[in-house]
Amino acid sequence: SFWLKVAQGIQGCRNCLNRFLQTLPKMVRISVLRDCLNNIVNAEKRGKRQVLVRPNSKVIVKFLQVMQKHGYIGDLEIIDDHRAGKVVVDLVGRINKCGVISPRFDVTLDGIEQIANDLLPSRQFGHVVLTTPYGIMDHEEARRKHTGGKIVGFFF
């Protein structure tokens, strides 16, 4: 009789716990770009040839196109599933690290050099990605176009 009551109490507690857990707020994504770049770096470390990134956004696609232009990743296949979308990225094994800078600090034309020195391991390689009035581009192109902007992230 005692053990029956204990068993019923445990069962009752489990039901209450399940109901309580259902009322808790769900986790939300803070930065889809950060999740994307982390997925890419982790897949690269594991030696994968492709990685599926979801959800998709315009900023993610533009950032990946900058990486593709410099040969850090292969082809991009954008999958439109009438929801948030997906991107399949072909990896070539060149990415050592990539990341997002949050908040997106303002960078003047003069400050681009300092930001690149702070974030990148060497002058010879690596790129800082900026969002400018002329679109999303790396720091070298921004310097050529003589414009500043806000810093989005980096890769090398």
mmCIF file with all atom_site columns, C-alpha atoms in Angstrom:
data_model
loop_
_atom_site.group_PDB
_atom_site.id
_atom_site.type_symbol
_atom_site.label_atom_id
_atom_site.label_alt_id
_atom_site.label_comp_id
_atom_site.label_asym_id
_atom_site.label_entity_id
_atom_site.label_seq_id
_atom_site.pdbx_PDB_ins_code
_atom_site.Cartn_x
_atom_site.Cartn_y
_atom_site.Cartn_z
_atom_site.occupancy
_atom_site.B_iso_or_equiv
_atom_site.pdbx_formal_charge
_atom_site.auth_seq_id
_atom_site.auth_comp_id
_atom_site.auth_asym_id
_atom_site.auth_atom_id
_atom_site.pdbx_PDB_model_num
ATOM 1   C CA . SER A 1 1   ? 0.000  0.000  0.000   1.00 0.00 ? 1   SER A CA 1
ATOM 2   C CA . PHE A 1 2   ? 2.844  2.396  0.898   1.00 0.00 ? 2   PHE A CA 1
ATOM 3   C CA . TRP A 1 3   ? 4.747  1.622  -2.308  1.00 0.00 ? 3   TRP A CA 1
ATOM 4   C CA . LEU A 1 4   ? 1.564  1.972  -4.340  1.00 0.00 ? 4   LEU A CA 1
ATOM 5   C CA . LYS A 1 5   ? 1.099  5.526  -2.977  1.00 0.00 ? 5   LYS A CA 1
ATOM 6   C CA . VAL A 1 6   ? 4.769  6.340  -3.708  1.00 0.00 ? 6   VAL A CA 1
ATOM 7   C CA . ALA A 1 7   ? 4.393  5.043  -7.265  1.00 0.00 ? 7   ALA A CA 1
ATOM 8   C CA . GLN A 1 8   ? 1.214  7.096  -7.764  1.00 0.00 ? 8   GLN A CA 1
ATOM 9   C CA . GLY A 1 9   ? 2.962  10.165 -6.315  1.00 0.00 ? 9   GLY A CA 1
ATOM 10  C CA . ILE A 1 10  ? 5.870  9.734  -8.716  1.00 0.00 ? 10  ILE A CA 1
ATOM 11  C CA . GLN A 1 11  ? 3.457  9.323  -11.626 1.00 0.00 ? 11  GLN A CA 1
ATOM 12  C CA . GLY A 1 12  ? 1.567  12.431 -10.528 1.00 0.00 ? 12  GLY A CA 1
ATOM 13  C CA . CYS A 1 13  ? 4.806  14.378 -10.246 1.00 0.00 ? 13  CYS A CA 1
ATOM 14  C CA . ARG A 1 14  ? 5.864  13.272 -13.723 1.00 0.00 ? 14  ARG A CA 1
ATOM 15  C CA . ASN A 1 15  ? 2.560  14.498 -15.195 1.00 0.00 ? 15  ASN A CA 1
ATOM 16  C CA . CYS A 1 16  ? 2.917  17.830 -13.384 1.00 0.00 ? 16  CYS A CA 1
ATOM 17  C CA . LEU A 1 17  ? 6.505  18.137 -14.551 1.00 0.00 ? 17  LEU A CA 1
ATOM 18  C CA . ASN A 1 18  ? 5.512  17.488 -18.173 1.00 0.00 ? 18  ASN A CA 1
ATOM 19  C CA . ARG A 1 19  ? 2.754  20.100 -17.987 1.00 0.00 ? 19  ARG A CA 1
ATOM 20  C CA . PHE A 1 20  ? 5.172  22.585 -16.416 1.00 0.00 ? 20  PHE A CA 1
ATOM 21  C CA . LEU A 1 21  ? 7.808  21.992 -19.096 1.00 0.00 ? 21  LEU A CA 1
ATOM 22  C CA . GLN A 1 22  ? 5.241  22.594 -21.840 1.00 0.00 ? 22  GLN A CA 1
ATOM 23  C CA . THR A 1 23  ? 4.443  26.049 -20.427 1.00 0.00 ? 23  THR A CA 1
ATOM 24  C CA . LEU A 1 24  ? 8.086  27.186 -20.456 1.00 0.00 ? 24  LEU A CA 1
ATOM 25  C CA . PRO A 1 25  ? 9.091  29.463 -23.342 1.00 0.00 ? 25  PRO A CA 1
ATOM 26  C CA . LYS A 1 26  ? 10.938 27.812 -26.213 1.00 0.00 ? 26  LYS A CA 1
ATOM 27  C CA . MET A 1 27  ? 14.541 28.719 -27.030 1.00 0.00 ? 27  MET A CA 1
ATOM 28  C CA . VAL A 1 28  ? 14.864 31.320 -29.755 1.00 0.00 ? 28  VAL A CA 1
ATOM 29  C CA . ARG A 1 29  ? 17.627 31.868 -32.276 1.00 0.00 ? 29  ARG A CA 1
ATOM 30  C CA . ILE A 1 30  ? 19.580 34.989 -31.564 1.00 0.00 ? 30  ILE A CA 1
ATOM 31  C CA . SER A 1 31  ? 21.739 35.088 -34.686 1.00 0.00 ? 31  SER A CA 1
ATOM 32  C CA . VAL A 1 32  ? 21.066 32.874 -37.706 1.00 0.00 ? 32  VAL A CA 1
ATOM 33  C CA . LEU A 1 33  ? 24.371 34.020 -39.253 1.00 0.00 ? 33  LEU A CA 1
ATOM 34  C CA . ARG A 1 34  ? 26.287 32.867 -36.156 1.00 0.00 ? 34  ARG A CA 1
ATOM 35  C CA . ASP A 1 35  ? 24.530 29.480 -36.266 1.00 0.00 ? 35  ASP A CA 1
ATOM 36  C CA . CYS A 1 36  ? 25.353 29.181 -39.984 1.00 0.00 ? 36  CYS A CA 1
ATOM 37  C CA . LEU A 1 37  ? 29.053 29.959 -39.559 1.00 0.00 ? 37  LEU A CA 1
ATOM 38  C CA . ASN A 1 38  ? 29.348 27.648 -36.542 1.00 0.00 ? 38  ASN A CA 1
ATOM 39  C CA . ASN A 1 39  ? 27.778 24.810 -38.563 1.00 0.00 ? 39  ASN A CA 1
ATOM 40  C CA . ILE A 1 40  ? 30.250 25.434 -41.384 1.00 0.00 ? 40  ILE A CA 1
ATOM 41  C CA . VAL A 1 41  ? 33.299 25.519 -39.083 1.00 0.00 ? 41  VAL A CA 1
ATOM 42  C CA . ASN A 1 42  ? 32.185 22.362 -37.233 1.00 0.00 ? 42  ASN A CA 1
ATOM 43  C CA . ALA A 1 43  ? 31.568 20.481 -40.496 1.00 0.00 ? 43  ALA A CA 1
ATOM 44  C CA . GLU A 1 44  ? 34.946 21.668 -41.783 1.00 0.00 ? 44  GLU A CA 1
ATOM 45  C CA . LYS A 1 45  ? 36.675 20.388 -38.626 1.00 0.00 ? 45  LYS A CA 1
ATOM 46  C CA . ARG A 1 46  ? 34.984 17.008 -39.020 1.00 0.00 ? 46  ARG A CA 1
ATOM 47  C CA . GLY A 1 47  ? 36.157 16.778 -42.616 1.00 0.00 ? 47  GLY A CA 1
ATOM 48  C CA . LYS A 1 48  ? 32.722 16.912 -44.224 1.00 0.00 ? 48  LYS A CA 1
ATOM 49  C CA . ARG A 1 49  ? 32.369 17.756 -47.909 1.00 0.00 ? 49  ARG A CA 1
ATOM 50  C CA . GLN A 1 50  ? 28.957 19.457 -47.627 1.00 0.00 ? 50  GLN A CA 1
ATOM 51  C CA . VAL A 1 51  ? 26.906 21.132 -44.935 1.00 0.00 ? 51  VAL A CA 1
ATOM 52  C CA . LEU A 1 52  ? 23.186 21.974 -44.825 1.00 0.00 ? 52  LEU A CA 1
ATOM 53  C CA . VAL A 1 53  ? 22.487 25.396 -43.315 1.00 0.00 ? 53  VAL A CA 1
ATOM 54  C CA . ARG A 1 54  ? 19.055 26.427 -42.151 1.00 0.00 ? 54  ARG A CA 1
ATOM 55  C CA . PRO A 1 55  ? 17.321 28.827 -41.859 1.00 0.00 ? 55  PRO A CA 1
ATOM 56  C CA . ASN A 1 56  ? 18.326 30.956 -44.823 1.00 0.00 ? 56  ASN A CA 1
ATOM 57  C CA . SER A 1 57  ? 18.547 34.755 -45.039 1.00 0.00 ? 57  SER A CA 1
ATOM 58  C CA . LYS A 1 58  ? 19.790 37.363 -47.471 1.00 0.00 ? 58  LYS A CA 1
ATOM 59  C CA . VAL A 1 59  ? 22.700 38.269 -45.176 1.00 0.00 ? 59  VAL A CA 1
ATOM 60  C CA . ILE A 1 60  ? 23.770 34.597 -44.967 1.00 0.00 ? 60  ILE A CA 1
ATOM 61  C CA . VAL A 1 61  ? 23.699 34.245 -48.757 1.00 0.00 ? 61  VAL A CA 1
ATOM 62  C CA . LYS A 1 62  ? 25.704 37.452 -49.311 1.00 0.00 ? 62  LYS A CA 1
ATOM 63  C CA . PHE A 1 63  ? 28.270 36.473 -46.637 1.00 0.00 ? 63  PHE A CA 1
ATOM 64  C CA . LEU A 1 64  ? 28.666 33.023 -48.209 1.00 0.00 ? 64  LEU A CA 1
ATOM 65  C CA . GLN A 1 65  ? 29.032 34.594 -51.670 1.00 0.00 ? 65  GLN A CA 1
ATOM 66  C CA . VAL A 1 66  ? 31.927 36.709 -50.375 1.00 0.00 ? 66  VAL A CA 1
ATOM 67  C CA . MET A 1 67  ? 33.527 33.532 -48.972 1.00 0.00 ? 67  MET A CA 1
ATOM 68  C CA . GLN A 1 68  ? 32.921 31.769 -52.300 1.00 0.00 ? 68  GLN A CA 1
ATOM 69  C CA . LYS A 1 69  ? 34.449 34.648 -54.280 1.00 0.00 ? 69  LYS A CA 1
ATOM 70  C CA . HIS A 1 70  ? 37.696 34.249 -52.326 1.00 0.00 ? 70  HIS A CA 1
ATOM 71  C CA . GLY A 1 71  ? 37.705 30.451 -52.712 1.00 0.00 ? 71  GLY A CA 1
ATOM 72  C CA . TYR A 1 72  ? 37.018 29.490 -49.093 1.00 0.00 ? 72  TYR A CA 1
ATOM 73  C CA . ILE A 1 73  ? 33.904 27.483 -49.995 1.00 0.00 ? 73  ILE A CA 1
ATOM 74  C CA . GLY A 1 74  ? 32.653 25.804 -53.169 1.00 0.00 ? 74  GLY A CA 1
ATOM 75  C CA . ASP A 1 75  ? 29.201 25.957 -54.717 1.00 0.00 ? 75  ASP A CA 1
ATOM 76  C CA . LEU A 1 76  ? 26.108 27.223 -52.927 1.00 0.00 ? 76  LEU A CA 1
ATOM 77  C CA . GLU A 1 77  ? 22.759 25.574 -53.558 1.00 0.00 ? 77  GLU A CA 1
ATOM 78  C CA . ILE A 1 78  ? 19.859 27.630 -52.230 1.00 0.00 ? 78  ILE A CA 1
ATOM 79  C CA . ILE A 1 79  ? 16.788 25.497 -51.519 1.00 0.00 ? 79  ILE A CA 1
ATOM 80  C CA . ASP A 1 80  ? 13.472 27.352 -51.389 1.00 0.00 ? 80  ASP A CA 1
ATOM 81  C CA . ASP A 1 81  ? 11.048 25.260 -49.347 1.00 0.00 ? 81  ASP A CA 1
ATOM 82  C CA . HIS A 1 82  ? 8.457  28.098 -49.007 1.00 0.00 ? 82  HIS A CA 1
ATOM 83  C CA . ARG A 1 83  ? 9.485  28.425 -45.357 1.00 0.00 ? 83  ARG A CA 1
ATOM 84  C CA . ALA A 1 84  ? 12.754 29.796 -43.983 1.00 0.00 ? 84  ALA A CA 1
ATOM 85  C CA . GLY A 1 85  ? 14.786 28.102 -46.715 1.00 0.00 ? 85  GLY A CA 1
ATOM 86  C CA . LYS A 1 86  ? 18.009 26.114 -46.693 1.00 0.00 ? 86  LYS A CA 1
ATOM 87  C CA . VAL A 1 87  ? 21.470 26.423 -48.210 1.00 0.00 ? 87  VAL A CA 1
ATOM 88  C CA . VAL A 1 88  ? 23.744 23.510 -49.126 1.00 0.00 ? 88  VAL A CA 1
ATOM 89  C CA . VAL A 1 89  ? 27.390 24.605 -48.987 1.00 0.00 ? 89  VAL A CA 1
ATOM 90  C CA . ASP A 1 90  ? 30.196 22.605 -50.628 1.00 0.00 ? 90  ASP A CA 1
ATOM 91  C CA . LEU A 1 91  ? 33.317 22.741 -48.455 1.00 0.00 ? 91  LEU A CA 1
ATOM 92  C CA . VAL A 1 92  ? 36.832 22.808 -49.882 1.00 0.00 ? 92  VAL A CA 1
ATOM 93  C CA . GLY A 1 93  ? 38.829 22.574 -46.634 1.00 0.00 ? 93  GLY A CA 1
ATOM 94  C CA . ARG A 1 94  ? 40.217 26.129 -46.531 1.00 0.00 ? 94  ARG A CA 1
ATOM 95  C CA . ILE A 1 95  ? 38.313 27.602 -43.577 1.00 0.00 ? 95  ILE A CA 1
ATOM 96  C CA . ASN A 1 96  ? 40.282 27.806 -40.337 1.00 0.00 ? 96  ASN A CA 1
ATOM 97  C CA . LYS A 1 97  ? 37.888 30.059 -38.476 1.00 0.00 ? 97  LYS A CA 1
ATOM 98  C CA . CYS A 1 98  ? 34.963 32.322 -39.212 1.00 0.00 ? 98  CYS A CA 1
ATOM 99  C CA . GLY A 1 99  ? 32.756 34.310 -36.924 1.00 0.00 ? 99  GLY A CA 1
ATOM 100 C CA . VAL A 1 100 ? 30.212 37.069 -36.447 1.00 0.00 ? 100 VAL A CA 1
ATOM 101 C CA . ILE A 1 101 ? 30.913 40.396 -34.766 1.00 0.00 ? 101 ILE A CA 1
ATOM 102 C CA . SER A 1 102 ? 27.950 41.457 -32.676 1.00 0.00 ? 102 SER A CA 1
ATOM 103 C CA . PRO A 1 103 ? 26.955 44.235 -32.307 1.00 0.00 ? 103 PRO A CA 1
ATOM 104 C CA . ARG A 1 104 ? 27.703 45.440 -35.818 1.00 0.00 ? 104 ARG A CA 1
ATOM 105 C CA . PHE A 1 105 ? 30.119 48.232 -35.011 1.00 0.00 ? 105 PHE A CA 1
ATOM 106 C CA . ASP A 1 106 ? 30.534 51.222 -37.320 1.00 0.00 ? 106 ASP A CA 1
ATOM 107 C CA . VAL A 1 107 ? 33.828 51.163 -39.218 1.00 0.00 ? 107 VAL A CA 1
ATOM 108 C CA . THR A 1 108 ? 35.191 54.257 -40.924 1.00 0.00 ? 108 THR A CA 1
ATOM 109 C CA . LEU A 1 109 ? 37.470 54.091 -43.942 1.00 0.00 ? 109 LEU A CA 1
ATOM 110 C CA . ASP A 1 110 ? 40.448 54.834 -41.683 1.00 0.00 ? 110 ASP A CA 1
ATOM 111 C CA . GLY A 1 111 ? 39.372 52.224 -39.119 1.00 0.00 ? 111 GLY A CA 1
ATOM 112 C CA . ILE A 1 112 ? 39.227 49.316 -41.589 1.00 0.00 ? 112 ILE A CA 1
ATOM 113 C CA . GLU A 1 113 ? 42.985 48.695 -41.274 1.00 0.00 ? 113 GLU A CA 1
ATOM 114 C CA . GLN A 1 114 ? 42.812 48.593 -37.467 1.00 0.00 ? 114 GLN A CA 1
ATOM 115 C CA . ILE A 1 115 ? 39.820 46.209 -37.455 1.00 0.00 ? 115 ILE A CA 1
ATOM 116 C CA . ALA A 1 116 ? 41.616 43.903 -39.901 1.00 0.00 ? 116 ALA A CA 1
ATOM 117 C CA . ASN A 1 117 ? 44.733 43.927 -37.709 1.00 0.00 ? 117 ASN A CA 1
ATOM 118 C CA . ASP A 1 118 ? 42.664 43.119 -34.602 1.00 0.00 ? 118 ASP A CA 1
ATOM 119 C CA . LEU A 1 119 ? 40.671 40.257 -36.131 1.00 0.00 ? 119 LEU A CA 1
ATOM 120 C CA . LEU A 1 120 ? 42.898 38.595 -38.713 1.00 0.00 ? 120 LEU A CA 1
ATOM 121 C CA . PRO A 1 121 ? 46.027 36.544 -38.001 1.00 0.00 ? 121 PRO A CA 1
ATOM 122 C CA . SER A 1 122 ? 48.101 38.065 -40.815 1.00 0.00 ? 122 SER A CA 1
ATOM 123 C CA . ARG A 1 123 ? 48.071 40.704 -43.526 1.00 0.00 ? 123 ARG A CA 1
ATOM 124 C CA . GLN A 1 124 ? 48.497 38.003 -46.162 1.00 0.00 ? 124 GLN A CA 1
ATOM 125 C CA . PHE A 1 125 ? 45.219 36.178 -45.652 1.00 0.00 ? 125 PHE A CA 1
ATOM 126 C CA . GLY A 1 126 ? 41.792 36.461 -44.086 1.00 0.00 ? 126 GLY A CA 1
ATOM 127 C CA . HIS A 1 127 ? 38.915 38.804 -44.761 1.00 0.00 ? 127 HIS A CA 1
ATOM 128 C CA . VAL A 1 128 ? 36.655 41.051 -42.705 1.00 0.00 ? 128 VAL A CA 1
ATOM 129 C CA . VAL A 1 129 ? 33.102 41.305 -44.070 1.00 0.00 ? 129 VAL A CA 1
ATOM 130 C CA . LEU A 1 130 ? 31.395 44.704 -43.947 1.00 0.00 ? 130 LEU A CA 1
ATOM 131 C CA . THR A 1 131 ? 27.940 45.865 -44.864 1.00 0.00 ? 131 THR A CA 1
ATOM 132 C CA . THR A 1 132 ? 28.203 49.141 -46.731 1.00 0.00 ? 132 THR A CA 1
ATOM 133 C CA . PRO A 1 133 ? 25.884 51.382 -48.747 1.00 0.00 ? 133 PRO A CA 1
ATOM 134 C CA . TYR A 1 134 ? 27.198 49.474 -51.794 1.00 0.00 ? 134 TYR A CA 1
ATOM 135 C CA . GLY A 1 135 ? 26.296 46.052 -50.387 1.00 0.00 ? 135 GLY A CA 1
ATOM 136 C CA . ILE A 1 136 ? 28.022 43.358 -48.353 1.00 0.00 ? 136 ILE A CA 1
ATOM 137 C CA . MET A 1 137 ? 31.736 43.080 -49.228 1.00 0.00 ? 137 MET A CA 1
ATOM 138 C CA . ASP A 1 138 ? 35.119 42.319 -47.724 1.00 0.00 ? 138 ASP A CA 1
ATOM 139 C CA . HIS A 1 139 ? 37.392 44.993 -46.253 1.00 0.00 ? 139 HIS A CA 1
ATOM 140 C CA . GLU A 1 140 ? 39.709 45.158 -49.274 1.00 0.00 ? 140 GLU A CA 1
ATOM 141 C CA . GLU A 1 141 ? 36.849 45.870 -51.678 1.00 0.00 ? 141 GLU A CA 1
ATOM 142 C CA . ALA A 1 142 ? 35.441 48.466 -49.269 1.00 0.00 ? 142 ALA A CA 1
ATOM 143 C CA . ARG A 1 143 ? 38.829 50.192 -49.224 1.00 0.00 ? 143 ARG A CA 1
ATOM 144 C CA . ARG A 1 144 ? 38.950 50.120 -53.045 1.00 0.00 ? 144 ARG A CA 1
ATOM 145 C CA . LYS A 1 145 ? 35.436 51.609 -53.248 1.00 0.00 ? 145 LYS A CA 1
ATOM 146 C CA . HIS A 1 146 ? 36.468 54.201 -50.649 1.00 0.00 ? 146 HIS A CA 1
ATOM 147 C CA . THR A 1 147 ? 33.626 53.466 -48.221 1.00 0.00 ? 147 THR A CA 1
ATOM 148 C CA . GLY A 1 148 ? 33.082 52.473 -44.620 1.00 0.00 ? 148 GLY A CA 1
ATOM 149 C CA . GLY A 1 149 ? 30.189 50.594 -43.089 1.00 0.00 ? 149 GLY A CA 1
ATOM 150 C CA . LYS A 1 150 ? 29.244 48.218 -40.312 1.00 0.00 ? 150 LYS A CA 1
ATOM 151 C CA . ILE A 1 151 ? 31.254 45.107 -39.507 1.00 0.00 ? 151 ILE A CA 1
ATOM 152 C CA . VAL A 1 152 ? 29.393 41.801 -39.996 1.00 0.00 ? 152 VAL A CA 1
ATOM 153 C CA . GLY A 1 153 ? 32.042 39.121 -39.476 1.00 0.00 ? 153 GLY A CA 1
ATOM 154 C CA . PHE A 1 154 ? 35.340 37.620 -40.557 1.00 0.00 ? 154 PHE A CA 1
ATOM 155 C CA . PHE A 1 155 ? 36.839 34.454 -42.024 1.00 0.00 ? 155 PHE A CA 1
ATOM 156 C CA . PHE A 1 156 ? 40.316 33.049 -42.564 1.00 0.00 ? 156 PHE A CA 1
#
